[in-house]
Structure formats: structure tokens, C-alpha cells
The first five atom37 places (N, CA, C, CB, O) and aatype in JSON, in Angstrom:
{
  "aatype": [12, 11, 10, 3, 5, 19, 11, 1, 7, 3, 10, 19, 11, 9, 10, 15, 9, 15, 3, 14, 1, 9, 11, 6, 5, 0, 10, 1, 12, 7, 9, 3, 6, 7, 15, 19, 10, 16, 4, 15, 6, 19, 9, 14, 0, 7, 14, 19, 19, 10, 7, 11, 8, 1, 5, 6, 10, 0, 9, 7, 1, 0, 10, 0, 1, 2, 9, 4, 19, 6, 19, 10, 16, 1, 0, 7, 6, 19, 1, 0, 19, 15, 0, 14, 10, 11, 15, 6, 14, 4],
  "atom_mask": [
    [1, 1, 1, 1, 1],
    [1, 1, 1, 1, 1],
    [1, 1, 1, 1, 1],
    [1, 1, 1, 1, 1],
    [1, 1, 1, 1, 1],
    [1, 1, 1, 1, 1],
    [1, 1, 1, 1, 1],
    [1, 1, 1, 1, 1],
    [1, 1, 1, 0, 1],
    [1, 1, 1, 1, 1],
    [1, 1, 1, 1, 1],
    [1, 1, 1, 1, 1],
    [1, 1, 1, 1, 1],
    [1, 1, 1, 1, 1],
    [1, 1, 1, 1, 1],
    [1, 1, 1, 1, 1],
    [1, 1, 1, 1, 1],
    [1, 1, 1, 1, 1],
    [1, 1, 1, 1, 1],
    [1, 1, 1, 1, 1],
    [1, 1, 1, 1, 1],
    [1, 1, 1, 1, 1],
    [1, 1, 1, 1, 1],
    [1, 1, 1, 1, 1],
    [1, 1, 1, 1, 1],
    [1, 1, 1, 1, 1],
    [1, 1, 1, 1, 1],
    [1, 1, 1, 1, 1],
    [1, 1, 1, 1, 1],
    [1, 1, 1, 0, 1],
    [1, 1, 1, 1, 1],
    [1, 1, 1, 1, 1],
    [1, 1, 1, 1, 1],
    [1, 1, 1, 0, 1],
    [1, 1, 1, 1, 1],
    [1, 1, 1, 1, 1],
    [1, 1, 1, 1, 1],
    [1, 1, 1, 1, 1],
    [1, 1, 1, 1, 1],
    [1, 1, 1, 1, 1],
    [1, 1, 1, 1, 1],
    [1, 1, 1, 1, 1],
    [1, 1, 1, 1, 1],
    [1, 1, 1, 1, 1],
    [1, 1, 1, 1, 1],
    [1, 1, 1, 0, 1],
    [1, 1, 1, 1, 1],
    [1, 1, 1, 1, 1],
    [1, 1, 1, 1, 1],
    [1, 1, 1, 1, 1],
    [1, 1, 1, 0, 1],
    [1, 1, 1, 1, 1],
    [1, 1, 1, 1, 1],
    [1, 1, 1, 1, 1],
    [1, 1, 1, 1, 1],
    [1, 1, 1, 1, 1],
    [1, 1, 1, 1, 1],
    [1, 1, 1, 1, 1],
    [1, 1, 1, 1, 1],
    [1, 1, 1, 0, 1],
    [1, 1, 1, 1, 1],
    [1, 1, 1, 1, 1],
    [1, 1, 1, 1, 1],
    [1, 1, 1, 1, 1],
    [1, 1, 1, 1, 1],
    [1, 1, 1, 1, 1],
    [1, 1, 1, 1, 1],
    [1, 1, 1, 1, 1],
    [1, 1, 1, 1, 1],
    [1, 1, 1, 1, 1],
    [1, 1, 1, 1, 1],
    [1, 1, 1, 1, 1],
    [1, 1, 1, 1, 1],
    [1, 1, 1, 1, 1],
    [1, 1, 1, 1, 1],
    [1, 1, 1, 0, 1],
    [1, 1, 1, 1, 1],
    [1, 1, 1, 1, 1],
    [1, 1, 1, 1, 1],
    [1, 1, 1, 1, 1],
    [1, 1, 1, 1, 1],
    [1, 1, 1, 1, 1],
    [1, 1, 1, 1, 1],
    [1, 1, 1, 1, 1],
    [1, 1, 1, 1, 1],
    [1, 1, 1, 1, 1],
    [1, 1, 1, 1, 1],
    [1, 1, 1, 1, 1],
    [1, 1, 1, 1, 1],
    [1, 1, 1, 1, 1]
  ],
  "atom_positions": [
    [[4.24, 7.91, 1.94], [3.52, 7.64, 2.8], [3.12, 6.03, 3.39], [2.61, 8.3, 2.34], [3.51, 5.0, 2.83]],
    [[2.48, 6.06, 4.34], [2.45, 4.56, 5.29], [1.34, 4.26, 4.25], [1.96, 4.51, 7.36], [0.98, 5.06, 3.39]],
    [[0.7, 2.66, 4.46], [-0.09, 2.21, 3.8], [-1.34, 2.13, 4.89], [0.45, 1.01, 3.11], [-2.47, 1.78, 4.54]],
    [[-0.99, 2.52, 6.38], [-2.05, 2.71, 7.16], [-2.62, 4.11, 7.18], [-1.72, 2.3, 8.4], [-3.62, 4.2, 7.89]],
    [[-2.15, 5.42, 6.48], [-2.67, 6.54, 6.08], [-3.31, 6.63, 5.08], [-1.98, 7.28, 6.01], [-3.37, 7.74, 4.56]],
    [[-3.84, 5.78, 4.6], [-4.49, 5.94, 2.78], [-5.93, 6.39, 3.55], [-4.64, 3.99, 1.36], [-6.18, 6.52, 4.75]],
    [[-6.81, 6.59, 2.24], [-8.2, 7.08, 2.81], [-9.01, 5.76, 1.79], [-8.7, 9.17, 2.39], [-8.52, 5.15, 0.84]],
    [[-10.07, 5.67, 2.26], [-11.08, 4.94, 1.78], [-11.43, 5.4, -0.12], [-12.4, 5.31, 2.96], [-11.79, 6.52, -0.48]],
    [[-11.22, 4.33, -0.97], [-11.1, 4.78, -2.31], [-9.92, 5.16, -3.38], [0.0, 0.0, 0.0], [-9.91, 5.11, -4.61]],
    [[-8.74, 5.63, -2.26], [-7.55, 5.59, -2.97], [-6.96, 4.54, -3.98], [-6.77, 5.68, -2.11], [-6.98, 3.31, -3.93]],
    [[-6.47, 5.33, -4.82], [-5.82, 3.94, -5.13], [-4.51, 4.34, -5.24], [-6.31, 3.13, -6.45], [-4.23, 5.52, -5.41]],
    [[-3.26, 3.03, -5.14], [-1.82, 3.19, -4.18], [-1.28, 2.37, -5.45], [-1.62, 2.35, -2.22], [-1.8, 1.73, -6.37]],
    [[-0.2, 2.64, -5.12], [0.84, 1.82, -5.74], [2.07, 1.3, -4.68], [1.46, 2.72, -6.92], [2.75, 2.16, -4.12]],
    [[2.31, -0.01, -4.46], [3.31, 0.09, -2.95], [4.34, 0.38, -3.94], [3.63, -1.49, -1.67], [4.45, 0.22, -5.15]],
    [[5.22, 0.98, -2.78], [6.84, 0.92, -3.76], [8.02, 0.37, -2.7], [7.47, 2.85, -4.41], [9.18, 0.15, -3.06]],
    [[7.52, 0.18, -1.27], [8.77, -0.77, -1.0], [7.85, -0.99, 0.14], [10.58, -0.22, -0.81], [6.85, -0.33, 0.45]],
    [[8.57, -2.41, 0.93], [8.17, -3.04, 2.15], [9.44, -3.39, 2.93], [7.29, -4.29, 1.87], [10.22, -4.21, 2.45]],
    [[9.71, -2.75, 4.24], [10.78, -2.56, 4.77], [11.02, -4.04, 4.92], [10.77, -1.63, 5.94], [11.55, -4.67, 4.0]],
    [[10.6, -4.68, 6.15], [11.0, -5.59, 6.65], [10.79, -7.16, 6.03], [10.57, -5.34, 7.74], [9.63, -7.54, 5.85]],
    [[11.88, -8.04, 5.7], [11.61, -9.27, 4.87], [10.99, -10.24, 5.33], [12.59, -9.82, 4.45], [11.24, -11.25, 4.68]],
    [[10.04, -10.49, 6.45], [9.01, -11.13, 6.88], [7.93, -10.76, 6.74], [9.06, -11.33, 7.83], [6.98, -11.52, 6.53]],
    [[7.84, -9.47, 6.81], [6.39, -8.68, 6.24], [6.27, -8.71, 4.6], [6.4, -6.88, 6.71], [5.23, -8.63, 3.94]],
    [[7.91, -8.89, 4.01], [7.43, -8.97, 2.85], [6.81, -10.24, 2.05], [8.3, -8.53, 2.3], [6.07, -10.37, 1.08]],
    [[7.53, -11.2, 3.04], [7.18, -12.38, 2.75], [5.38, -12.71, 2.9], [8.11, -13.19, 3.66], [4.69, -13.21, 2.01]],
    [[4.94, -12.3, 4.22], [3.28, -12.01, 4.25], [2.5, -11.89, 3.27], [2.92, -10.95, 4.77], [1.49, -12.47, 2.86]],
    [[3.51, -10.51, 2.8], [2.5, -9.58, 1.4], [2.67, -10.83, 0.41], [3.39, -7.64, 0.49], [1.66, -11.31, -0.12]],
    [[3.6, -11.22, 0.23], [4.06, -11.86, -1.18], [2.63, -13.33, -1.19], [6.29, -12.6, -1.05], [2.14, -13.79, -2.22]],
    [[2.3, -13.72, 0.08], [1.44, -14.83, 0.11], [-0.05, -14.6, -0.37], [1.45, -15.33, 1.47], [-0.88, -15.39, -0.8]],
    [[-0.11, -12.66, -0.04], [-1.99, -12.52, -0.26], [-1.28, -11.62, -1.55], [-3.45, -11.41, 1.36], [-1.9, -10.57, -1.7]],
    [[-0.4, -11.73, -2.31], [-0.38, -11.0, -4.05], [-0.19, -9.86, -4.12], [0.0, 0.0, 0.0], [-0.71, -9.09, -4.94]],
    [[0.98, -9.46, -2.83], [0.78, -8.26, -2.85], [3.0, -7.83, -2.87], [-0.53, -7.79, -1.26], [3.91, -8.12, -2.09]],
    [[2.94, -7.2, -3.93], [4.83, -6.98, -3.97], [4.37, -5.71, -4.64], [6.21, -8.28, -5.1], [3.29, -5.25, -5.01]],
    [[5.97, -5.24, -4.64], [6.26, -3.74, -5.11], [6.11, -3.88, -5.95], [7.28, -3.01, -5.03], [6.31, -4.94, -6.55]],
    [[5.52, -2.46, -6.59], [4.94, -2.05, -7.95], [3.09, -2.4, -7.94], [0.0, 0.0, 0.0], [2.47, -1.86, -8.85]],
    [[2.34, -3.21, -7.02], [1.38, -3.55, -6.84], [0.26, -2.24, -6.89], [1.57, -4.3, -5.74], [0.33, -1.18, -6.28]],
    [[-0.61, -2.61, -7.66], [-1.42, -1.36, -7.8], [-3.11, -1.62, -7.14], [-1.42, -0.96, -9.58], [-3.59, -2.62, -7.69]],
    [[-3.9, -1.12, -6.33], [-4.29, -1.65, -5.25], [-5.55, -0.59, -5.12], [-3.12, -1.75, -4.08], [-5.24, 0.58, -5.35]],
    [[-6.88, -0.85, -4.79], [-7.72, 0.23, -4.2], [-8.37, 0.11, -2.79], [-8.76, 0.45, -5.09], [-8.78, -0.97, -2.38]],
    [[-8.44, 0.97, -2.27], [-8.58, 0.89, -0.76], [-9.68, 1.04, -0.69], [-7.92, 1.72, 0.13], [-10.19, 2.15, -0.88]],
    [[-10.54, -0.28, -0.35], [-12.11, -0.36, -0.55], [-12.87, 0.36, 0.84], [-12.61, -2.16, -0.73], [-14.0, 0.86, 0.9]],
    [[-11.68, 0.19, 2.11], [-12.36, 0.76, 3.32], [-11.09, 0.52, 4.41], [-13.94, -0.12, 3.75], [-10.0, -0.06, 4.34]],
    [[-11.89, 1.38, 5.57], [-10.11, 1.76, 6.37], [-11.4, 1.58, 7.89], [-8.82, 4.25, 5.91], [-12.2, 2.39, 8.34]],
    [[-11.13, 0.37, 8.24], [-11.7, 0.49, 9.62], [-11.07, 1.16, 10.76], [-11.9, -0.68, 10.05], [-9.89, 1.51, 10.74]],
    [[-11.64, 1.28, 11.49], [-11.06, 2.55, 12.84], [-10.61, 1.59, 13.68], [-12.36, 3.72, 13.82], [-11.32, 0.64, 14.02]],
    [[-9.61, 1.72, 14.01], [-8.74, 1.01, 14.92], [-8.47, -0.74, 14.67], [-9.43, 1.27, 16.34], [-8.24, -1.67, 15.44]],
    [[-8.64, -0.62, 13.16], [-8.64, -2.08, 12.61], [-8.14, -1.74, 11.62], [0.0, 0.0, 0.0], [-7.65, -0.64, 11.38]],
    [[-8.23, -3.19, 10.53], [-7.43, -3.1, 9.01], [-8.08, -2.61, 7.99], [-7.01, -4.37, 8.45], [-9.29, -2.69, 7.74]],
    [[-6.98, -1.95, 7.22], [-6.8, -1.35, 5.94], [-7.53, -2.57, 5.28], [-5.17, -0.97, 5.44], [-7.26, -3.73, 5.59]],
    [[-8.59, -2.18, 4.25], [-9.12, -3.31, 3.15], [-8.88, -2.78, 2.14], [-10.54, -3.77, 3.08], [-9.08, -1.6, 1.87]],
    [[-8.29, -3.87, 1.28], [-7.53, -3.33, -0.03], [-8.34, -4.45, -1.47], [-5.36, -3.66, 0.25], [-8.54, -5.66, -1.53]],
    [[-8.64, -3.27, -2.5], [-9.12, -4.48, -3.5], [-7.98, -4.51, -4.69], [0.0, 0.0, 0.0], [-7.18, -3.6, -4.91]],
    [[-8.07, -5.71, -5.38], [-7.23, -6.45, -6.26], [-7.86, -7.35, -6.91], [-6.23, -7.03, -5.68], [-8.03, -8.43, -6.36]],
    [[-8.57, -7.05, -8.75], [-8.65, -7.86, -9.46], [-9.47, -8.86, -8.76], [-7.51, -8.15, -9.9], [-9.22, -10.06, -8.63]],
    [[-10.92, -7.94, -8.15], [-11.97, -8.32, -7.32], [-11.71, -9.19, -6.11], [-12.84, -8.94, -8.1], [-12.66, -9.87, -5.75]],
    [[-10.73, -9.26, -5.51], [-10.53, -9.91, -4.58], [-10.05, -8.85, -3.73], [-9.77, -11.02, -4.83], [-9.26, -8.06, -4.24]],
    [[-10.45, -8.66, -2.2], [-10.71, -7.84, -1.41], [-9.57, -8.79, 0.14], [-12.65, -7.62, -1.4], [-9.81, -9.9, 0.62]],
    [[-8.19, -7.64, 0.59], [-7.73, -8.13, 1.31], [-7.88, -7.35, 2.58], [-6.7, -8.42, 0.86], [-8.18, -6.17, 2.49]],
    [[-7.71, -7.84, 3.66], [-7.51, -7.01, 5.07], [-6.46, -7.37, 5.42], [-8.43, -7.16, 6.24], [-6.05, -8.49, 5.73]],
    [[-5.69, -5.82, 5.36], [-4.29, -5.96, 5.89], [-4.21, -5.57, 7.53], [-3.29, -4.95, 4.99], [-4.54, -4.39, 7.53]],
    [[-4.01, -5.85, 8.51], [-3.58, -5.57, 9.79], [-2.97, -4.27, 9.83], [0.0, 0.0, 0.0], [-2.2, -4.01, 8.92]],
    [[-3.26, -3.06, 11.06], [-2.57, -2.02, 10.96], [-0.77, -1.93, 11.14], [-3.27, -1.3, 11.86], [0.07, -1.11, 10.75]],
    [[-0.66, -3.43, 12.08], [1.03, -3.21, 12.44], [1.84, -3.94, 10.72], [1.63, -4.56, 14.41], [3.02, -3.79, 10.4]],
    [[1.03, -4.51, 10.11], [1.61, -4.66, 8.74], [1.6, -3.86, 7.55], [1.2, -5.6, 8.33], [2.46, -3.88, 6.66]],
    [[0.25, -2.92, 7.59], [-0.01, -1.71, 7.34], [1.05, -0.61, 7.31], [-0.88, -1.45, 8.12], [1.12, 0.09, 6.3]],
    [[1.86, -0.4, 8.32], [2.38, 0.43, 8.83], [3.94, 0.3, 8.49], [1.95, 0.41, 10.09], [4.64, 1.29, 8.7]],
    [[4.54, -0.91, 7.96], [5.7, -1.29, 7.33], [5.76, -1.28, 5.98], [6.02, -2.39, 7.67], [6.65, -2.02, 5.58]],
    [[4.98, -0.54, 4.86], [4.47, -0.92, 3.95], [4.41, 0.56, 3.33], [3.3, -1.77, 4.22], [3.35, 1.18, 3.3]],
    [[5.6, 1.07, 2.84], [5.42, 2.58, 1.86], [4.35, 2.55, 0.55], [7.06, 2.97, 1.07], [4.23, 1.56, -0.17]],
    [[3.88, 3.32, 0.43], [2.9, 3.67, -0.98], [2.96, 5.05, -1.7], [1.33, 3.57, -0.59], [3.24, 6.14, -1.19]],
    [[2.76, 4.87, -2.53], [2.45, 5.93, -3.32], [0.75, 6.41, -3.58], [3.13, 5.53, -4.59], [-0.05, 5.55, -3.96]],
    [[0.38, 7.57, -3.39], [-1.29, 7.66, -3.86], [-1.28, 7.87, -5.44], [-2.23, 9.13, -3.07], [-1.02, 8.95, -5.97]],
    [[-1.55, 6.78, -6.07], [-1.86, 7.85, -7.67], [-3.03, 8.03, -7.9], [-1.43, 7.31, -9.15], [-3.13, 8.24, -9.11]],
    [[-4.02, 8.08, -7.4], [-5.29, 8.92, -7.36], [-6.09, 8.97, -5.92], [-6.29, 8.33, -8.47], [-6.13, 7.99, -5.17]],
    [[-6.81, 10.38, -5.57], [-7.17, 10.14, -4.09], [-8.78, 10.11, -4.33], [-6.56, 11.46, -2.9], [-9.32, 10.67, -5.28]],
    [[-9.19, 9.65, -3.71], [-11.0, 8.82, -3.29], [-11.46, 10.41, -3.99], [-11.72, 8.33, -0.77], [-10.63, 11.3, -3.81]],
    [[-12.68, 10.78, -4.72], [-12.91, 11.67, -5.82], [-12.31, 12.51, -6.48], [0.0, 0.0, 0.0], [-12.9, 13.47, -6.96]],
    [[-10.92, 12.29, -6.63], [-10.05, 13.13, -7.74], [-10.49, 12.75, -9.04], [-8.44, 12.86, -7.69], [-11.0, 11.65, -9.24]],
    [[-10.37, 13.4, -9.74], [-10.42, 13.45, -11.3], [-9.09, 13.61, -11.57], [-11.29, 14.61, -11.99], [-8.61, 14.62, -11.07]],
    [[-8.05, 12.67, -12.45], [-7.33, 13.3, -12.96], [-6.9, 12.94, -14.75], [-6.38, 13.24, -11.98], [-6.87, 11.73, -14.98]],
    [[-6.62, 13.74, -15.83], [-6.83, 13.25, -17.3], [-5.71, 12.87, -17.17], [-7.19, 14.12, -18.58], [-4.79, 13.31, -16.47]],
    [[-5.77, 11.83, -18.01], [-5.5, 10.98, -18.89], [-3.87, 11.43, -19.8], [-6.89, 10.95, -19.76], [-3.96, 11.97, -20.9]],
    [[-2.99, 11.23, -19.4], [-1.68, 11.45, -20.37], [-1.39, 11.26, -21.55], [-0.84, 10.95, -20.1], [-1.02, 12.18, -22.28]],
    [[-1.51, 9.96, -21.96], [-1.79, 9.36, -23.36], [-2.87, 8.6, -23.57], [-0.83, 8.58, -23.78], [-3.3, 7.86, -22.68]],
    [[-3.61, 8.71, -25.12], [-4.78, 8.64, -25.52], [-5.02, 7.24, -25.14], [-4.98, 9.04, -26.88], [-4.02, 6.57, -25.37]],
    [[-6.05, 6.52, -24.63], [-6.13, 5.26, -24.84], [-6.3, 4.22, -26.11], [-6.9, 5.15, -24.2], [-7.29, 4.25, -26.85]],
    [[-5.56, 3.6, -26.22], [-6.28, 2.9, -27.56], [-7.19, 1.43, -27.12], [-4.87, 2.4, -28.81], [-7.34, 0.81, -26.06]],
    [[-7.58, 1.29, -28.29], [-8.49, 0.17, -28.66], [-8.13, -0.88, -29.29], [-9.38, 0.5, -29.31], [-7.46, -0.64, -30.29]],
    [[-8.34, -2.04, -29.04], [-8.19, -3.16, -29.45], [-9.31, -4.22, -29.61], [-7.37, -3.5, -28.78], [-10.08, -4.67, -28.76]],
    [[-9.13, -4.6, -31.45], [-10.13, -5.43, -31.43], [-10.36, -6.6, -30.35], [-10.05, -5.91, -32.57], [-9.55, -6.93, -29.49]],
    [[-11.79, -7.22, -30.6], [-11.87, -8.26, -29.52], [-11.7, -9.84, -30.52], [-13.61, -8.06, -28.53], [-11.72, -10.94, -29.96]]
  ]
}
């Protein structure tokens, strides 16, 4: 799936960035293959707004069409955690 096809609230993982120039632009914004991001907003005929570490990035549609993603969680979907969570002392 391409980044321009995600929906608001989706949690996505970047799989690949096809064009080396686009990959360089994405790296400047802190996006690399393997990055996990949340889709904050999809503006019709506009950018895809992504959230990462309390920061929001607006990615233009042309750039988003060249980024392959895997949807980890759809908006509103609940998934069971496969491994128990470990708590660590402060």
C-alpha cells in the first residue's frame, strides 16, 4: 500500500521508498524505512499529515505516492498484544 492511501488514525510502518531523491527528502524529515508513524489527518487533494514523537509532518501527495507502507493498525481497530508487556522500575 502507498502512503497516500492511508486513513486518519492508521498506524503505519515505512517499508520502502522507491526514489533516491525522495528517500533523501524523507530522511531530512526523520522518516526512514522501518519508521512507525500515525496518520493524524488526510486532507482531500492535499497532504497526508503524519505524527511521530509528538511532531507532525505534512507529506505532499506526490511524495506519499512513492512511499510503500504496511498498515499495522487500522483506525478504531483493537488488536491483542502477542507478548506480555514488561514493566521496568523507574
